[in-house]
Phi, psi and omega in degrees: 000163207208114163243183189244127205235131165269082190289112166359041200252074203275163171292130182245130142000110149307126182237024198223168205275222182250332220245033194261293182270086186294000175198057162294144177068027171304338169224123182294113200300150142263270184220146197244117197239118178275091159293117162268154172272156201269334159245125196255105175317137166247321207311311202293110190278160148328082178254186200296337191260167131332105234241181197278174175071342168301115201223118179236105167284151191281146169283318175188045157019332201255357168281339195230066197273358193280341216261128154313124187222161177201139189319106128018273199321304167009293235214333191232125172269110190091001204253349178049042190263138180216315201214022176264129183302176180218171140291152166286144188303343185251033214220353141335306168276326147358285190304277207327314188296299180290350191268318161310289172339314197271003198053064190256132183263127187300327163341303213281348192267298190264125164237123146325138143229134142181162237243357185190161214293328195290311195298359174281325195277288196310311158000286188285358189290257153359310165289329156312324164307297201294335181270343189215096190283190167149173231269000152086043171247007132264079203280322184282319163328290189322301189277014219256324186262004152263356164285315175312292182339284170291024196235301135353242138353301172291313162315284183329291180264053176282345163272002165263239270276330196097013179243126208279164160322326190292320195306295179323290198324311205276343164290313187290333193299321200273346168294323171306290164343332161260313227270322179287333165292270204305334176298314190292307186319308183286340180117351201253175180273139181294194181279321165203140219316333229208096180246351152302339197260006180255321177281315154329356231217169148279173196294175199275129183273355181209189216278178154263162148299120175296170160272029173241035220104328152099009154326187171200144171327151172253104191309115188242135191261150193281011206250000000 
């Protein structure tokens, strides 16, 4: 069984530098609507792939015929799903593009399905993409402000989700943790010395510092 949880997601500040998002907040996140198990697996940590069961089912397939798709069931278990499409799983960055393109507000578009805590975080990761494009061609930058988002976003509905500190603990440790791998992969310095103390922390009431030099961002609000 499944329930249907309407998880929080109002627009936060860009904290990351200007030159990261060419339409950050092109559309204002609202609310994110989650089908869940009635028990939300936690054991798995947060890692670098997409983890299974990540499923953002079409809401009406033949209005968003722009978007890659593939059967739902497929992919999403247990959702009593039979001819309804999904996005495709290899198709995250697609979307993010084409949802701009057409100005598709992903609500209207998108339902979650997943099934366990890490696939919540990428979820909510991934909706953060879909509300603020830009051109990925700092990929650390990039994902270092959609993880603050979706990490965000998991605080905020952590009694709707069912979850204690420790848990809220064991995501940020394990999002620092890809976000300092991605900084090193690209070669650049993060934005700031301490990225357990950055996740850890709330979300940033002012911009970071780039890792280019140490300039800083100009605070832009998503709304």
């Amino acid at each position: 069984m499944h329930d249907v949880v309407m998880l929080e997601t109002p627009p936060l500040p860009r904290v990351v530098d200007d030159g990261v998002f060419d339409a950050y907040g092109w559309c204002a996140s609202d609310v994110l609507e989650w089908r869940r198990p009635r028990v939300l697996s936690t054991e798995r940590r947060v890692e670098s792939a997409n983890p299974p069961g990540l499923v953002f089912v079409l809401r009406d397939a033949s209005a968003h015929a722009f978007l890659p798709r593939e059967l739902a069931r497929l992919h999403a278990f247990g959702y009593g799903l039979d001819d309804e499409e999904a996005l495709a799983p290899w198709a995250i960055d697609d979307a993010t593009d084409r949802l701009y393109e057409h100005r598709a507000r992903p609500h209207d578009v998108f339902w979650l399905a997943a099934p366990a805590l890490d696939t919540l975080v990428w979820g909510l990761h991934d909706w953060a993409h879909f509300h603020n494009h830009g051109p990925f061609d700092r990929p650390a930058m990039t994902e270092l402000q959609c993880d603050l988002l979706a990490l965000a976003w998991l605080r905020r509905n952590a009694r709707a989700i069912g979850l204690d500190d420790a848990a809220l603990g064991r995501v940020a440790h394990d999002l620092a943790a890809l976000s300092r791998g991605r900084f090193a992969d690209e070669g650049v310095a993060a934005p700031v010395p301490d990225l357990d103390a950055l996740f850890s922390g709330p979300y940033p009431a002012a911009p970071l510092a780039q890792g280019h030099g140490g300039s800083t961002a100009s605070f832009h609000s998503s709304v």
